[in-house]
Amino acid sequence: MSNIDRRSLIKSSLAAVMAGAAARAAFAQSSEPILLGVSGPLTGPNAQYGTQWKQGFDLALDEILAAGGINGRKLAYNFEDSQSDPRQSVAIAQKFVSDPRIVLELGDFSSPASMAASPIYQRAGLVQFGFTNSHPDFTKGGDFMWSTSVSQADEQPLLASYAVRRLNLKKLAVLHLNTDWGRTSRDYFVNAAKEYGAEIAVTEGYIAEERDFRSTLVRVRDANPDGLILISYYSDGALIARQARQVGLKQVICAASSVYSPKFLELGGEAVEEVHVGTRYFPEDPRQEVQKFITGFKKKYNGQEPDAFNAYAYDAMNMAAAVVKIGGTDRRAIRDAFTKVKDVPSVIFGTATFDVATRRVKGAMNAELVVRKGQFALWDGKPT
Amino acid sequence: MSSWLDYTINGLIVGNVYALVAVGLALIFGVSRLINFAQGSIYLVGAYIGWVAVVQLHTPLPLTIVVVAVAAAIVGLIIERFGLRPLQNSVRIAPLLATIGISFVLDQLVMLTFSPNPRALPSQLPDVRFQVGGGTIGPLDLLIAGVGLTSALLLFVFLRYSKLGWAVRATAQDRDAAMQMGVDVNRVNQAVFGIAAALGGVSGMLVGMYYNQIDTAMSLQATLKGVVAEVVGGAGNVPGAVIGSLLLGLVESYGVAVFGTSYRNLFAFLLLVVVLVLRPNGLFASARQAPPEPLTGTFIAPSRPVRIPRWALLAAAGIFAILPLFPVSFYVLQTLINAWLLGMLALSLTLVAGTIGQVSLGHAALLAIGAYTSALLSLTLNVPVGLAIIGGGLMSAALGTALISPSFRLRGHYVSIATLAIGEIVSLVILNWESVTRGPIGISGIPPLSLFGYELISPTSIYWFSFIVMVVLALLQGRLLGSHLGRSFRAIRDDDVAARAYGLSLNRYKSLAFIFGGFAAGVSGGIAAHLYSYINHETFNTQQSILALTVVILGGLGNVVGAIVGAVALVGLPEVFRIAAEYRILIYGIVLLLLVRFRPQGLLGTI
């Protein structure tokens, strides 16, 4: 009898120990950060964008933590380098979907790498949140594909309006990056510009590695436009502006928001003076979201000025936090939370709400900027 | 009409820029018969050293040039001494591969030091412009032209009239004879690398100033354009490299004039192919140049292949076949799927490069042809996916063979350059032929893999499917190599003169090899298209061609099992190093260098 007692005693104490361990494990788990997966380039030709993402993410995470985290838990990310190569992004996708700690995925940078991985995320039911994916088919990959990427259908008509209606340019030359983004943007721009009564004199597509635009600019000169439209990133945009001035083209230059970067001013120098930029955000925008972002960014990164890609990443991380706050840590609930989030404070969109039909954010903000004295400034309406 | 003057001037200006890189490449090729794929990386290093000098040390221009030249020369000497000299007596392909590894390491070191963000490199010359034609040229244009022409002239004088120059030329003509005459061949090599690197560094700095921007991705493009210019001019010929560069600049400029900007690079690579077909040694190959080396021994390391016993192969195949039955993560399966797809590409390349001796640096083009064919067949004609993939294989076989056939009469390094160009041409045609390929928008919504009406969407089923396809292709290729036909292939590789004397039709056998190889690569591309569901012209790029060549050399040329082992290793290595994040490509480059150094004949040896 006593024997049995002893045994039951041992049993019950063991059970108590195990229960304690389980409780500790549960506690440990809740103090573990909520983990997001990021698939993006840290090496290879697009490495610079991955680096900019990290800066934006880290700033957002600092602020989220300072505000008490996600219901008391930390938010963190696991950044896997894909080099923006589809073979690697699919492997990373399998890694993320089979890792139960990952509740949401961000990225990839380019369309081939992102869309190659989409079927895996879709089938596994993990949200692929692409915030630089403007390819028109990205969100058609399934109901787990969401994007805050600038919708070109929204943005390009605003740029066209700036160029045609406000700056009164009637004959345009369009130079565009010959990628899915550049082509889609060009088509939206050209349609809107024509609608506003402009004539498109010439369009020229160039590949991302191109450095020499002199011959292209001779073609532009021969078409005799009164304005050049650049659908470019900041590095190629600055190159084109420089070479346009060097070969003696004096036309007004208008550029898409993607050139918005302090680097554009640094790389373009004198040549980008008086370049008009339609942009989503602008540091002197008095909105609180923007000012908080800029002061925070400068403080964290030794006075470095943020640019558009920093802002996309910062907004994406804030959006992810807002979604996780509603959806918790269940992947499917997080997908559903995308349909529920409303008016998330955002640098790019003012406040962001998803259009559930397209799974993209609608409502482009637009500031009309011009480069004056080496700075982006709000355009004062005076012709250049 | 005046526009044509402008196009001409612009072509000459950009040609000058190319010449800066091409001259260094030509010098090294002249002496070591080596296409130095690290030249673009030295150019990158030069640009960043220039940035440090100008922006942080505020050196005046003449001093900047000296600083950059000396620093780059030191980098060149280090590369020669530690990267290439140990490979002197190994196969010719080893140093080529080593330069690729070195370029990975250098690019990555620069990126880690300076971050990948582009930087402005201000020009240190006054910004005055002179009106020429409808455009203008500035002092920097003239300086670049001056540096290009002066260095070509100085090199010419150096090679013709100085004692070391004679030694360089003697070494170039016949290394062994030069050595017997008492020439210190190592010193010659060192001098050449130092000079070429100094030139490369200064050119990177000048080009950076010219565009007022430098970034860590600029090296590959510089190498590509430099190689094209050099080969057009006649590899190893310094004045030829300058003329080739100017010609390349002009052709690109006129191409833009007539057809528009998006065709620019297409004309650069078409020029290369046309020149190679009409004058296989370039436009200005001097008559006294050593005769082009026969294929014999060019890339093949004589070695005893590792014979893997049949039971071990069966066991390995068995283990991989039943792997999904065990609780392995989908990530591992997906990584292996990538390995099987790369394995099929490597089978294709090891057949053409290893067995018959036609090295290809444009093999990704075959993937692209297969992928686009299969995607379009299934999307627009509703062909079942299984058949569409076979269609992709057949199209790659037919089109690939037709495209590559002009290069059949080329030898040695020219074959790799021609195939590099063909690879680029295919990618650019895909970009521009919008009515068929949908241009830059790419093809999305490609149906998933399916077989007899069953969709293969779980990683497990895709794993088995790609594994079985690869094994079948490997078995077929193994049979082929053991057959009479396979022996004829190897006879052509080992001694094409003897093979021809024996009555073998070289072109026909090479075509046969490309047909079989093209099929395997096309099938790989087709499967990838259905796996990814979205492809565009960038999905299958030059880096993949280089990766495939690396796999094949790593495994052992012509070696079927080696190709698969190499594929698993090279897909696996970056995944293993994934935790190292930004450092992994650096580590990858170093591992590659070590492999080339200690096992140049490949892990399993040449068959």
mmCIF file of C-alpha atoms in Angstrom, chain A residues 42-49 51-52 54-55 79-83 85-92 94-98 110-113 115-120 123 135-137 178-181 183-184 186-187 204-216 218-222 234-236 238-239 242-243 245-248 263 266-270 304, chain B residues 2-3 6-7 9-11 13-14 18 108 111 115-120 127 129 134-138 141 209-215 217-218 221 225 252-253 256-262 264-265 329-331 334-335 338 342 428 431-432 434 440-442 444 448 457-459 462 531-534 536-539 543-544 547 571 574-575 578 581-585:
data_model
loop_
_atom_site.group_PDB
_atom_site.id
_atom_site.type_symbol
_atom_site.label_atom_id
_atom_site.label_comp_id
_atom_site.label_asym_id
_atom_site.label_seq_id
_atom_site.Cartn_x
_atom_site.Cartn_y
_atom_site.Cartn_z
ATOM 1 C CA LEU A 42 21.263 41.262 -50.171
ATOM 2 C CA THR A 43 23.883 40.318 -52.742
ATOM 3 C CA GLY A 44 23.914 40.425 -56.531
ATOM 4 C CA PRO A 45 22.917 43.257 -58.859
ATOM 5 C CA ASN A 46 19.885 44.391 -56.814
ATOM 6 C CA ALA A 47 21.654 44.265 -53.450
ATOM 7 C CA GLN A 48 21.190 47.983 -52.843
ATOM 8 C CA TYR A 49 17.407 47.604 -52.581
ATOM 9 C CA THR A 51 19.905 47.108 -47.911
ATOM 10 C CA GLN A 52 17.382 49.923 -48.150
ATOM 11 C CA LYS A 54 16.457 46.624 -43.970
ATOM 12 C CA GLN A 55 16.838 50.264 -42.949
ATOM 13 C CA PHE A 79 15.788 38.113 -43.993
ATOM 14 C CA GLU A 80 16.827 35.468 -46.514
ATOM 15 C CA ASP A 81 19.007 36.586 -49.412
ATOM 16 C CA SER A 82 17.435 35.517 -52.706
ATOM 17 C CA GLN A 83 19.620 37.681 -54.976
ATOM 18 C CA ASP A 85 16.755 34.990 -58.416
ATOM 19 C CA PRO A 86 13.640 32.845 -58.912
ATOM 20 C CA ARG A 87 15.484 29.593 -58.207
ATOM 21 C CA GLN A 88 16.449 30.873 -54.796
ATOM 22 C CA SER A 89 13.177 32.584 -53.985
ATOM 23 C CA VAL A 90 11.248 29.313 -54.480
ATOM 24 C CA ALA A 91 13.587 27.499 -52.099
ATOM 25 C CA ILE A 92 13.205 30.306 -49.581
ATOM 26 C CA GLN A 94 9.505 26.383 -49.070
ATOM 27 C CA LYS A 95 11.700 27.222 -46.109
ATOM 28 C CA PHE A 96 9.282 29.860 -44.867
ATOM 29 C CA VAL A 97 6.071 27.923 -45.408
ATOM 30 C CA SER A 98 7.464 24.922 -43.531
ATOM 31 C CA SER A 110 11.674 41.665 -58.711
ATOM 32 C CA SER A 111 8.691 40.158 -60.486
ATOM 33 C CA PRO A 112 10.334 36.932 -61.695
ATOM 34 C CA ALA A 113 11.578 36.121 -58.205
ATOM 35 C CA MET A 115 5.893 35.477 -58.894
ATOM 36 C CA ALA A 116 7.891 32.251 -59.142
ATOM 37 C CA ALA A 117 7.405 31.848 -55.401
ATOM 38 C CA SER A 118 3.707 32.861 -55.376
ATOM 39 C CA PRO A 119 2.254 29.400 -56.093
ATOM 40 C CA ILE A 120 4.114 27.988 -53.086
ATOM 41 C CA ARG A 123 -0.850 26.604 -51.739
ATOM 42 C CA HIS A 135 3.563 43.799 -62.064
ATOM 43 C CA PRO A 136 -0.133 43.870 -62.957
ATOM 44 C CA ASP A 137 -0.435 40.117 -62.439
ATOM 45 C CA ASN A 178 12.357 48.228 -70.279
ATOM 46 C CA THR A 179 11.099 46.000 -67.485
ATOM 47 C CA ASP A 180 7.635 44.878 -66.496
ATOM 48 C CA TRP A 181 7.375 47.929 -64.243
ATOM 49 C CA ARG A 183 6.442 49.009 -69.593
ATOM 50 C CA THR A 184 3.281 48.966 -67.510
ATOM 51 C CA ARG A 186 4.694 53.731 -69.749
ATOM 52 C CA ASP A 187 1.408 52.395 -71.074
ATOM 53 C CA GLU A 204 12.406 54.635 -75.945
ATOM 54 C CA GLY A 205 12.893 51.608 -73.679
ATOM 55 C CA TYR A 206 16.322 50.892 -72.226
ATOM 56 C CA ILE A 207 17.681 47.986 -70.201
ATOM 57 C CA ALA A 208 18.699 48.371 -66.573
ATOM 58 C CA GLU A 209 22.447 47.975 -67.196
ATOM 59 C CA GLU A 210 22.503 50.771 -69.784
ATOM 60 C CA ARG A 211 24.901 53.610 -68.998
ATOM 61 C CA ASP A 212 25.186 55.483 -72.267
ATOM 62 C CA PHE A 213 22.159 57.398 -73.521
ATOM 63 C CA ARG A 214 23.717 59.859 -75.950
ATOM 64 C CA SER A 215 22.434 58.164 -79.101
ATOM 65 C CA THR A 216 19.007 57.694 -77.558
ATOM 66 C CA VAL A 218 19.784 62.243 -80.422
ATOM 67 C CA ARG A 219 16.649 60.322 -81.384
ATOM 68 C CA VAL A 220 14.762 62.297 -78.778
ATOM 69 C CA ARG A 221 16.166 65.572 -80.076
ATOM 70 C CA ASP A 222 15.156 64.703 -83.649
ATOM 71 C CA TYR A 234 17.120 57.284 -59.480
ATOM 72 C CA SER A 235 20.451 56.028 -60.807
ATOM 73 C CA ASP A 236 19.461 55.758 -64.479
ATOM 74 C CA ALA A 238 20.222 60.891 -63.024
ATOM 75 C CA LEU A 239 22.359 59.511 -65.853
ATOM 76 C CA ARG A 242 23.102 64.511 -67.083
ATOM 77 C CA GLN A 243 23.613 63.268 -70.590
ATOM 78 C CA ARG A 245 22.115 68.409 -70.607
ATOM 79 C CA GLN A 246 25.542 67.429 -71.931
ATOM 80 C CA VAL A 247 24.300 66.883 -75.460
ATOM 81 C CA GLY A 248 22.520 70.219 -75.306
ATOM 82 C CA LYS A 263 20.895 59.926 -54.445
ATOM 83 C CA GLU A 266 23.874 63.537 -55.640
ATOM 84 C CA LEU A 267 24.285 61.535 -58.857
ATOM 85 C CA GLY A 268 22.625 64.083 -61.106
ATOM 86 C CA GLY A 269 24.275 67.232 -59.750
ATOM 87 C CA GLU A 270 23.571 70.393 -61.696
ATOM 88 C CA GLN A 304 21.087 59.976 -43.811
ATOM 89 C CA SER B 2 23.596 66.156 -89.120
ATOM 90 C CA SER B 3 22.153 63.547 -86.780
ATOM 91 C CA ASP B 6 26.091 63.025 -83.877
ATOM 92 C CA TYR B 7 25.519 59.287 -83.859
ATOM 93 C CA ILE B 9 30.559 61.039 -82.480
ATOM 94 C CA ASN B 10 28.522 59.379 -79.743
ATOM 95 C CA GLY B 11 29.563 55.961 -80.968
ATOM 96 C CA ILE B 13 32.863 58.412 -77.369
ATOM 97 C CA VAL B 14 31.325 55.288 -75.900
ATOM 98 C CA TYR B 18 34.963 50.260 -73.978
ATOM 99 C CA GLN B 108 31.700 41.054 -52.949
ATOM 100 C CA MET B 111 30.191 45.609 -51.794
ATOM 101 C CA SER B 115 27.598 49.041 -49.365
ATOM 102 C CA PRO B 116 25.740 48.411 -52.602
ATOM 103 C CA ASN B 117 24.268 51.910 -52.846
ATOM 104 C CA PRO B 118 25.524 53.814 -55.872
ATOM 105 C CA ARG B 119 27.848 56.729 -55.170
ATOM 106 C CA ALA B 120 28.651 59.907 -57.006
ATOM 107 C CA ASP B 127 32.776 71.475 -66.930
ATOM 108 C CA ARG B 129 31.606 71.785 -73.408
ATOM 109 C CA GLY B 134 24.547 68.883 -82.936
ATOM 110 C CA GLY B 135 25.984 67.807 -79.607
ATOM 111 C CA THR B 136 28.891 68.637 -77.381
ATOM 112 C CA ILE B 137 31.954 66.950 -76.013
ATOM 113 C CA GLY B 138 33.734 67.786 -72.807
ATOM 114 C CA ASP B 141 35.590 62.665 -73.204
ATOM 115 C CA MET B 209 33.698 60.232 -63.287
ATOM 116 C CA TYR B 210 32.248 60.292 -66.774
ATOM 117 C CA TYR B 211 28.851 59.102 -65.541
ATOM 118 C CA ASN B 212 29.276 60.656 -62.088
ATOM 119 C CA GLN B 213 28.250 57.359 -60.589
ATOM 120 C CA ILE B 214 29.741 54.083 -59.498
ATOM 121 C CA ASP B 215 28.005 51.057 -58.114
ATOM 122 C CA ALA B 217 27.071 45.946 -60.050
ATOM 123 C CA MET B 218 29.076 47.644 -62.789
ATOM 124 C CA GLN B 221 28.626 44.659 -67.892
ATOM 125 C CA LYS B 225 31.460 44.794 -73.412
ATOM 126 C CA GLU B 252 25.608 50.268 -81.125
ATOM 127 C CA SER B 253 25.053 53.930 -81.850
ATOM 128 C CA VAL B 256 19.981 52.855 -81.787
ATOM 129 C CA ALA B 257 19.664 55.376 -84.617
ATOM 130 C CA VAL B 258 17.918 52.961 -86.931
ATOM 131 C CA PHE B 259 15.987 50.631 -84.653
ATOM 132 C CA GLY B 260 15.689 52.339 -81.268
ATOM 133 C CA THR B 261 17.215 52.041 -77.843
ATOM 134 C CA SER B 262 15.913 48.642 -76.867
ATOM 135 C CA ARG B 264 21.226 48.452 -78.624
ATOM 136 C CA ASN B 265 22.901 45.415 -77.086
ATOM 137 C CA SER B 329 11.246 19.468 -45.067
ATOM 138 C CA PHE B 330 9.833 20.863 -48.289
ATOM 139 C CA TYR B 331 12.713 23.295 -48.280
ATOM 140 C CA GLN B 334 12.732 22.274 -53.237
ATOM 141 C CA THR B 335 16.494 22.734 -53.042
ATOM 142 C CA ASN B 338 16.553 23.029 -58.162
ATOM 143 C CA LEU B 342 20.359 22.328 -62.848
ATOM 144 C CA LEU B 428 17.375 40.290 -76.154
ATOM 145 C CA LEU B 431 12.782 41.108 -74.698
ATOM 146 C CA ASN B 432 11.991 42.721 -78.047
ATOM 147 C CA GLU B 434 6.712 41.331 -78.033
ATOM 148 C CA PRO B 440 9.319 42.816 -70.706
ATOM 149 C CA ILE B 441 5.940 41.955 -69.185
ATOM 150 C CA GLY B 442 6.827 38.267 -69.390
ATOM 151 C CA SER B 444 2.373 34.801 -66.215
ATOM 152 C CA PRO B 448 1.362 23.963 -63.126
ATOM 153 C CA ILE B 457 1.761 20.657 -57.265
ATOM 154 C CA SER B 458 3.068 19.159 -54.057
ATOM 155 C CA PRO B 459 6.850 19.450 -53.677
ATOM 156 C CA ILE B 462 7.459 17.692 -58.412
ATOM 157 C CA LEU B 531 7.109 25.279 -61.662
ATOM 158 C CA TYR B 532 7.511 29.080 -61.470
ATOM 159 C CA SER B 533 4.275 29.951 -63.318
ATOM 160 C CA TYR B 534 5.913 33.239 -64.368
ATOM 161 C CA ASN B 536 10.461 36.804 -68.301
ATOM 162 C CA HIS B 537 13.629 37.514 -70.239
ATOM 163 C CA GLU B 538 15.647 37.827 -67.032
ATOM 164 C CA THR B 539 14.636 34.486 -65.545
ATOM 165 C CA GLN B 543 24.813 34.005 -64.352
ATOM 166 C CA GLN B 544 22.986 30.707 -64.899
ATOM 167 C CA LEU B 547 26.793 28.465 -63.009
ATOM 168 C CA VAL B 571 22.870 24.330 -55.563
ATOM 169 C CA PRO B 574 24.841 28.681 -51.329
ATOM 170 C CA GLU B 575 21.978 27.153 -49.330
ATOM 171 C CA ARG B 578 22.606 30.970 -46.373
ATOM 172 C CA ALA B 581 23.830 36.284 -45.545
ATOM 173 C CA GLU B 582 25.917 38.935 -47.314
ATOM 174 C CA TYR B 583 29.073 36.880 -46.951
ATOM 175 C CA ARG B 584 27.815 33.789 -48.690
ATOM 176 C CA ILE B 585 28.764 34.774 -52.235
#
